[in-house]
Tab-separated table of C-alpha atoms in Angstrom:
chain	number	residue	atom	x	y	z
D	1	UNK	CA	1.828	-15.176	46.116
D	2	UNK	CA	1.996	-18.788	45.495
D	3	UNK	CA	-0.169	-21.633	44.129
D	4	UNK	CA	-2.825	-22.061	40.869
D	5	UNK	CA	-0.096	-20.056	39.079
D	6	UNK	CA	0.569	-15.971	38.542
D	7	UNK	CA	-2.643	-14.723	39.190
D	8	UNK	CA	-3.017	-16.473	42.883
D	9	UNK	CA	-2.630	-15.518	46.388
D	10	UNK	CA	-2.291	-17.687	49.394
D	11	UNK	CA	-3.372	-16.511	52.616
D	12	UNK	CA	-3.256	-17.818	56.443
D	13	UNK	CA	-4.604	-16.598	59.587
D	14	UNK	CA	-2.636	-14.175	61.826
D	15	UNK	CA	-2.305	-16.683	64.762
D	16	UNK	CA	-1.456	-19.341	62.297
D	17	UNK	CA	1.521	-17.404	59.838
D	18	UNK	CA	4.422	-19.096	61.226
D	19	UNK	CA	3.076	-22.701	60.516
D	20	UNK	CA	0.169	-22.481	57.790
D	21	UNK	CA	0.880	-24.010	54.466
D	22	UNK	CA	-0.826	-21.475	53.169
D	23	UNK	CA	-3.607	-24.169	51.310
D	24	UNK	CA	-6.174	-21.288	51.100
D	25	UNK	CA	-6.088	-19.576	48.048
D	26	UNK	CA	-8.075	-17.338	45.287
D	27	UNK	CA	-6.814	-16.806	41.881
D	28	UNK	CA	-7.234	-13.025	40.215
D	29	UNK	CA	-9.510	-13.266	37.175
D	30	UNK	CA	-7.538	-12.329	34.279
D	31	UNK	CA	-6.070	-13.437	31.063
D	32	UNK	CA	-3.753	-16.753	31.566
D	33	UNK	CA	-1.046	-15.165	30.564
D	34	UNK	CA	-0.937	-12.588	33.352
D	35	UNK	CA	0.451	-12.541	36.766
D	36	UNK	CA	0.866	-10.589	39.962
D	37	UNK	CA	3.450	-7.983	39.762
D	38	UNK	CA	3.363	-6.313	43.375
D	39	UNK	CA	1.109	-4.732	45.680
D	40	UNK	CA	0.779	-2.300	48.347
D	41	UNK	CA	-1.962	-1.431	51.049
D	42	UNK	CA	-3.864	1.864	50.895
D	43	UNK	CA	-6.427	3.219	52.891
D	44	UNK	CA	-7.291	0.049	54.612
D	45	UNK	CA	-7.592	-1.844	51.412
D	46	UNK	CA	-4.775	-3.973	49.385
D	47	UNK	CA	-3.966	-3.073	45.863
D	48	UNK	CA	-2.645	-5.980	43.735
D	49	UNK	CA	-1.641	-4.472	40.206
D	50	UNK	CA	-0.780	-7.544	37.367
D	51	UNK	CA	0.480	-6.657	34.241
D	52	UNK	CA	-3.056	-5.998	32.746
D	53	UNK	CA	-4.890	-4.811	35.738
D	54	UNK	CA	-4.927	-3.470	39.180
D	55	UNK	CA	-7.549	-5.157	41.373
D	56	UNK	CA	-8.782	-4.351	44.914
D	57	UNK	CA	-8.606	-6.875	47.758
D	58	UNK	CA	-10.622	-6.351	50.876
D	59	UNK	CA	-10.862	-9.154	53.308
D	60	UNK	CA	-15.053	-9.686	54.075
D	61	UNK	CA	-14.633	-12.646	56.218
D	62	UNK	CA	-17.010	-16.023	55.842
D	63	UNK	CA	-16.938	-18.047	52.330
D	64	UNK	CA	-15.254	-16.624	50.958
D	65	UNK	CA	-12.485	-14.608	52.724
D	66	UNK	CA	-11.368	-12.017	50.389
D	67	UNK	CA	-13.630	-9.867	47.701
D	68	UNK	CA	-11.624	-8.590	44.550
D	69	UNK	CA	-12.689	-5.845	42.541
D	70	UNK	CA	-11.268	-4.759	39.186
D	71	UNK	CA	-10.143	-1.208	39.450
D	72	UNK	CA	-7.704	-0.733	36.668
D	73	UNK	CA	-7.188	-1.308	33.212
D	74	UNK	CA	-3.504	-0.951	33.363
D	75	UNK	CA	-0.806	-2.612	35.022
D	76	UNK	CA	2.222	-1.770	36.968
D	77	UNK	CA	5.998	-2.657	36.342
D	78	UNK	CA	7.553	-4.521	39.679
D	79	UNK	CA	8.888	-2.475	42.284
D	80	UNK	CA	7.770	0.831	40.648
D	81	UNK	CA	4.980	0.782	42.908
D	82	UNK	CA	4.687	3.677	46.001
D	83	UNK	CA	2.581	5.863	48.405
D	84	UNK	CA	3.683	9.521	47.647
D	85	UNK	CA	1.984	12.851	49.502
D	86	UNK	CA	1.126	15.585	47.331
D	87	UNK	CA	0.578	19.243	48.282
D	88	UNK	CA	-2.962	20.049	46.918
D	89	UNK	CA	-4.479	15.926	46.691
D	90	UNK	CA	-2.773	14.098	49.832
D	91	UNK	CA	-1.414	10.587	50.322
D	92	UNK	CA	-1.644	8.722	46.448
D	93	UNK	CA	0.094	5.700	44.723
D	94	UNK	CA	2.596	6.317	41.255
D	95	UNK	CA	3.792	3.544	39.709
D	96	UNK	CA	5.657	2.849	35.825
D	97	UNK	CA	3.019	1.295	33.589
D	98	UNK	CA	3.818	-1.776	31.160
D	99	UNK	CA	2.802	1.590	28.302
D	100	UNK	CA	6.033	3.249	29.306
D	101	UNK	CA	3.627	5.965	31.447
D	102	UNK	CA	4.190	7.182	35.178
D	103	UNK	CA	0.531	7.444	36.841
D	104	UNK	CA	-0.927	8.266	40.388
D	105	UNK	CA	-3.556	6.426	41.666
D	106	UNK	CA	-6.124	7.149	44.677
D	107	UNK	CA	-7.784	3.947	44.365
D	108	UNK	CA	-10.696	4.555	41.855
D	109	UNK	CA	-8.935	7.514	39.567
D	110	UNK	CA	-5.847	7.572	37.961
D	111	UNK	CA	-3.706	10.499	36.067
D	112	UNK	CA	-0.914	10.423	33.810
D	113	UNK	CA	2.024	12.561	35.418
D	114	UNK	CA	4.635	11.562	32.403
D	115	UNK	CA	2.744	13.783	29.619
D	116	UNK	CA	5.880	15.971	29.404
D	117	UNK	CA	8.669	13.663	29.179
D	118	UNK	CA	7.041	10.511	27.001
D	119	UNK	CA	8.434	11.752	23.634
D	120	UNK	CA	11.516	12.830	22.742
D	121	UNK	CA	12.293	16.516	22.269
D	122	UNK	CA	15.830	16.884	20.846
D	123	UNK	CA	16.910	18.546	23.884
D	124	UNK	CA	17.219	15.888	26.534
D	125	UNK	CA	19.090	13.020	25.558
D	126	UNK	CA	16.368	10.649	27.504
D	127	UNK	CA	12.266	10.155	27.741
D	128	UNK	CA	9.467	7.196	28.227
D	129	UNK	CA	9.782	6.212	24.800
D	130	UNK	CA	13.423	5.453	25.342
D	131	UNK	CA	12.547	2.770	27.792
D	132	UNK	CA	14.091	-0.850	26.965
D	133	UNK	CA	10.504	-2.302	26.779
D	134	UNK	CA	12.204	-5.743	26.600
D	135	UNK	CA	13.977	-5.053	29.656
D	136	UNK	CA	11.169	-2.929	31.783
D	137	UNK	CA	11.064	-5.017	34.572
D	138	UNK	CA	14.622	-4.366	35.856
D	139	UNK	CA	13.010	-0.961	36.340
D	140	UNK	CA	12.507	0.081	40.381
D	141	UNK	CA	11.436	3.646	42.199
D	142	UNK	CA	12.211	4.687	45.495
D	143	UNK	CA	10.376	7.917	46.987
D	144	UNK	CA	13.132	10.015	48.749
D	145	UNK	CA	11.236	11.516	51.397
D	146	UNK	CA	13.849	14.419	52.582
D	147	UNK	CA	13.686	16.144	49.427
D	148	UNK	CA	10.526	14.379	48.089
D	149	UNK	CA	11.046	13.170	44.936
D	150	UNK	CA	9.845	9.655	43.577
D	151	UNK	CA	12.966	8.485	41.801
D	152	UNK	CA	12.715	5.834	38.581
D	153	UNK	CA	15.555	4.123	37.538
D	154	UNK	CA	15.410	2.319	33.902
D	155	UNK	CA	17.341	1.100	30.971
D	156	UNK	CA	17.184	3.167	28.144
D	157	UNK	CA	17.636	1.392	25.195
D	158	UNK	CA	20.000	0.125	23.552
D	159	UNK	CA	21.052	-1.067	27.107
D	160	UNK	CA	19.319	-4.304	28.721
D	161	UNK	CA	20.865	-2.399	32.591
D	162	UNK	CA	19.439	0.204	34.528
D	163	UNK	CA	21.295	3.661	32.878
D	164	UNK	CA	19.253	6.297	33.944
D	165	UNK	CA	17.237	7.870	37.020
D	166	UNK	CA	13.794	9.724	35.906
D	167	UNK	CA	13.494	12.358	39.088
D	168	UNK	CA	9.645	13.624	39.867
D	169	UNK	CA	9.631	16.535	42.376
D	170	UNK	CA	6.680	15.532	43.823
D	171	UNK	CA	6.421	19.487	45.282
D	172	UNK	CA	6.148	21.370	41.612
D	173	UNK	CA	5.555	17.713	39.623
D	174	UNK	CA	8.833	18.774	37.335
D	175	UNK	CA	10.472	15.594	35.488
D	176	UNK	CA	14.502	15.778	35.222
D	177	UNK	CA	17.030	13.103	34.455
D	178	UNK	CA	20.312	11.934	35.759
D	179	UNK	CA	22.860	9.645	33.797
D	180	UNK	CA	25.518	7.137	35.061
D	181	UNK	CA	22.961	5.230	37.258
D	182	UNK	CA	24.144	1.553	37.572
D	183	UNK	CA	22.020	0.766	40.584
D	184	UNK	CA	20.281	-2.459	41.006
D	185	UNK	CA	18.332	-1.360	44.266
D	186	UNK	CA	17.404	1.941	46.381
D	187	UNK	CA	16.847	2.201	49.880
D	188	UNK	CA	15.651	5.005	52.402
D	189	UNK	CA	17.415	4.466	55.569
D	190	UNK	CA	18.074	6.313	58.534
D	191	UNK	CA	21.355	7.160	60.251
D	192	UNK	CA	21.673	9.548	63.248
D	193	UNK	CA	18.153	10.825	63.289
D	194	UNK	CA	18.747	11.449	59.717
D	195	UNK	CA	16.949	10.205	56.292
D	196	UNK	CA	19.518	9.333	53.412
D	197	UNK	CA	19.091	7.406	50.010
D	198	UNK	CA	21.431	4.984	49.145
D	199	UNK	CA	21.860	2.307	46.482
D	200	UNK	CA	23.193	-0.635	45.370
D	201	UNK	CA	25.779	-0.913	42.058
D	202	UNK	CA	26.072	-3.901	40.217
D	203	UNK	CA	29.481	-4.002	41.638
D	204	UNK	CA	28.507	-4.152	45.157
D	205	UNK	CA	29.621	-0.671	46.277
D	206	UNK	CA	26.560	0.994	48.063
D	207	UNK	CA	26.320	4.912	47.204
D	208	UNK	CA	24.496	7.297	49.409
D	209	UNK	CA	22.722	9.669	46.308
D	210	UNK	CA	23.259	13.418	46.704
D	211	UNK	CA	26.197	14.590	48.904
D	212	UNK	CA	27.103	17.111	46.369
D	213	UNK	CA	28.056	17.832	43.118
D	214	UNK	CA	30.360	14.801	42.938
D	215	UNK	CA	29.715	11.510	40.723
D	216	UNK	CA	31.722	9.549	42.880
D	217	UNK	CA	34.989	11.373	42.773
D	218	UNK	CA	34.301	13.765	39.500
D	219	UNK	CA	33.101	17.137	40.205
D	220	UNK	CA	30.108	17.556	37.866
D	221	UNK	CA	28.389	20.910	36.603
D	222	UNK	CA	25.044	21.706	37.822
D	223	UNK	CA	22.556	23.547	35.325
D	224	UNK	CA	19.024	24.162	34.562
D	225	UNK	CA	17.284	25.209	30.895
D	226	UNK	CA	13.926	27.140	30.860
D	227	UNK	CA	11.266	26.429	28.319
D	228	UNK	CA	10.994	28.321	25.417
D	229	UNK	CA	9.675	31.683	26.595
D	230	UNK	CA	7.299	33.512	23.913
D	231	UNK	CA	4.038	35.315	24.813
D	232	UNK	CA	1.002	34.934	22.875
D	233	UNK	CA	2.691	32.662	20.114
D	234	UNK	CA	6.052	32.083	18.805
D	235	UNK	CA	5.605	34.147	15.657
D	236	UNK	CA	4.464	36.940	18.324
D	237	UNK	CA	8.085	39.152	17.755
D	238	UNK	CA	9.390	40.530	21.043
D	239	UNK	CA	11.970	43.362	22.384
D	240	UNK	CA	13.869	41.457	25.485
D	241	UNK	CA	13.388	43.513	28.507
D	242	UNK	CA	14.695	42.199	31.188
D	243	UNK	CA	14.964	38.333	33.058
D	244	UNK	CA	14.737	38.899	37.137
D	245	UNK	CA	16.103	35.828	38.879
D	246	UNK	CA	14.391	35.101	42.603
D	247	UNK	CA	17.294	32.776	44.194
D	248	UNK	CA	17.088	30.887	48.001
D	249	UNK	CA	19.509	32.637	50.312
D	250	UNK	CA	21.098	29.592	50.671
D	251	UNK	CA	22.370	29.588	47.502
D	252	UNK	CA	26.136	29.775	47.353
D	253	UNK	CA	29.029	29.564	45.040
D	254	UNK	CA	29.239	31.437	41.413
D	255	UNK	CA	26.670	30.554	38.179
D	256	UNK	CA	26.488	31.328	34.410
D	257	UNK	CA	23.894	33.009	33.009
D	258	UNK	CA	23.710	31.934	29.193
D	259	UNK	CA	20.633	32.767	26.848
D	260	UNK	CA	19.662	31.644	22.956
D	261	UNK	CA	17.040	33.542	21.233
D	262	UNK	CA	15.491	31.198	18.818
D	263	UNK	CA	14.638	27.678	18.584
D	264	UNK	CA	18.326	25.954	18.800
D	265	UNK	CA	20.025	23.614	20.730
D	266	UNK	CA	23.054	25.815	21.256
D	267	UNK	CA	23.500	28.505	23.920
D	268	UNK	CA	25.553	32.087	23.318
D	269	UNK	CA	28.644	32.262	25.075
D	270	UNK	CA	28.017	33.783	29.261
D	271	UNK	CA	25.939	36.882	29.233
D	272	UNK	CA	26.288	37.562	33.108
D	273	UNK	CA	27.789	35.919	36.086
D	274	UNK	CA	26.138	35.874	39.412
D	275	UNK	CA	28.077	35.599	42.664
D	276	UNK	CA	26.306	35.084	45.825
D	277	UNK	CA	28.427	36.583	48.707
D	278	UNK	CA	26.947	38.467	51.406
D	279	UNK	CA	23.082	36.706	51.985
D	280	UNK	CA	22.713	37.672	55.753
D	281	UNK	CA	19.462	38.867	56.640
D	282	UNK	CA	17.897	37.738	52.692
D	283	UNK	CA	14.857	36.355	52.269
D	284	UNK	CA	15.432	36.046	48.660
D	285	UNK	CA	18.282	37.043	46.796
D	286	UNK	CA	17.065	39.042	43.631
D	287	UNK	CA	19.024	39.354	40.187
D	288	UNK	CA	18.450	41.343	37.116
D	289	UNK	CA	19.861	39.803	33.890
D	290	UNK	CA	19.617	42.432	30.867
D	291	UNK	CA	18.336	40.744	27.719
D	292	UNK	CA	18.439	43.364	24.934
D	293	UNK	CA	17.635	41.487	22.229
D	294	UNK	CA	14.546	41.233	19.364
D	295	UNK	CA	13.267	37.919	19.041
D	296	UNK	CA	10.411	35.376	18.895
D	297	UNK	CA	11.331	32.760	21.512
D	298	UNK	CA	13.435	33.093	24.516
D	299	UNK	CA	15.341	30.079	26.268
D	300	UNK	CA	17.830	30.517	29.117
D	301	UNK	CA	20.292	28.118	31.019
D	302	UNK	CA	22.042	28.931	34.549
D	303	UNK	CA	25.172	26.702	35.383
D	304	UNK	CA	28.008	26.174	37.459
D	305	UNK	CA	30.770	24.153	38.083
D	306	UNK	CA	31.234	24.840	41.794
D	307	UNK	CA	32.879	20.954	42.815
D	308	UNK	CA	31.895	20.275	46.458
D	309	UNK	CA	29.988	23.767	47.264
D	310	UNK	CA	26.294	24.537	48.690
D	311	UNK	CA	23.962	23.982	45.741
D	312	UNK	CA	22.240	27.072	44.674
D	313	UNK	CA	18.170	27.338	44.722
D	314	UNK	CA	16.388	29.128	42.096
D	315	UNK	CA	12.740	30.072	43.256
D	316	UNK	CA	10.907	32.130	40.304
D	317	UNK	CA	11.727	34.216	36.983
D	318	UNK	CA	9.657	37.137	35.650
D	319	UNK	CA	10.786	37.431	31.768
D	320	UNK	CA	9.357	40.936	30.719
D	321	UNK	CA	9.566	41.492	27.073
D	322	UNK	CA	7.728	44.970	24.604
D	323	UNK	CA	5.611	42.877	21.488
D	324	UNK	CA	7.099	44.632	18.219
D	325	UNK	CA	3.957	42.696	16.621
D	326	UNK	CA	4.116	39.534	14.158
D	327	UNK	CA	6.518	38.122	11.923
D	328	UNK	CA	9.771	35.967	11.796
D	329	UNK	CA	11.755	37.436	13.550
């Protein structure tokens, strides 16, 4: 991109790349106080996002070269751009909007995929809206294709530095955060016919991202929270039946089951611990957690603190509960 300001690109002939000066150009048509962002080629077809829009490029040949077509109404933050493959749609682009929003993008359609982390819920400490807006551009994304997940890491304010990694499993389209991310780049690279991620701190060290349950040399406790469980509504009171947990057999190491039966923050103290020992011949290791309690909403959180062990997997939960009809609780 080059030449007649931020909304140009200057283009040569293949045969002619390594000594054009690049003196044919077209300019975007946009506001003047836009400019080029990125862009990426999909489907045969170049997509050039700006702040404002994202426009199609398609090379026609003749007098002009290139045709443009508007296709967007939205722009795209620099180096958030990506192809990702999802289960049910295929091969799509996601990128981090100038609104703070996370969309994918076939090339006529978009979708919002950030709905569920844009506000703030009291319960994670980060969302969209924490975005430095003044500092969005130092965001970047890199898809990690072993585990698939597209990977965003931001500054959430008050910092003007990348602090945090947003995490979409692009497999069940869950959000989830992690902290202490002073990367200024991300890279998928391979090493002995392997994939790894690895990144670049602003103090030069280069990190390859998860080994283990290690932040650099401090063992860190895994641990996931449910929803709040209710049935019909959350006035809707309930008899706790009983929480079955489906686990991978390749889960290993001890966790914590902990529950809290109404809308808090805090968790009761351990209800149940789960060891996974012998998983020979398992397709799925099954667990029955107890939950004799009456109440309107149900929330659970299963932990562990295992250092440098296998990870655990946790596939499905059936919550069964008996409705004692409405009221508080």
């Amino acid at each position: 991109y080059s030449g007649g300001g931020g909304r140009a690109i200057a283009y040569a002939d293949n045969t002619l790349i390594t000594t054009s000066p690049f003196n044919n150009t077209f300019e975007l048509p946009s506001s003047l106080d836009d400019e080029i962002t990125g862009g990426i080629v999909y489907e045969k077809n170049a997509y050039i996002p700006t702040q404002y829009k994202v426009f199609r490029v398609s090379h026609v040949g003749g007098n002009p070269d290139f045709s443009y077509q508007e296709v967007a109404a939205w722009g795209a933050v620099p180096r958030t751009l990506k192809k990702v493959t999802l289960g049910e749609v295929g091969e799509v682009m996601i990128c981090l909007g100038y609104d703070r929003k996370v969309r994918i993008f076939d090339g006529s359609d978009s979708k919002v995929v950030s709905d569920p982390i844009e506000e703030g819920n009291g319960l994670c400490p980060v969302s969209m809206a924490d975005i430095n807006i003044d500092y969005i551009n130092k965001s970047f994304a890199e898809v990690d294709t072993e585990k698939q997940v597209y990977k965003l890491w931001v500054a959430i304010a008050p910092s003007t530095n990348v602090t945090h990694c947003l995490n979409l499993n692009l497999r069940t389209m869950a959000w989830y955060p992690h902290q202490n991310q002073a990367y200024n780049a991300a890279v998928m690279a391979s090493s002995g016919n392997f994939r790894h991620l690895f990144t670049v701190g602003r103090s030069g060290y280069v990190h390859q991202i998860d080994t283990g349950f290690r932040d650099v040399t401090t063992a860190i406790d895994d641990y996931y929270e449910s929803s709040f469980l209710f049935q019909d509504n959350p006035r809707a009171v309930a008899k706790g039946q009983r929480v079955t947990l489906f686990f991978s057999p390749r889960s290993a190491g001890t966790v914590y089951y902990q529950d809290a039966p109404a809308f808090t923050k805090a968790f009761d103290a351990p209800r149940d611990r789960i060891i996974f020992s012998n998983t020979a011949n398992t397709t799925q290791i099954v667990k029955d957690i107890d939950i004799p309690l009456i109440h309107n909403v149900y929330r659970f959180r299963i932990s562990s603190s295992a250092g440098t062990a296998q990870p655990w997997e946790l596939n499905k939960v059936d919550y069964r509960t008996t409705q004692h009809g409405v009221g508080e609780g």
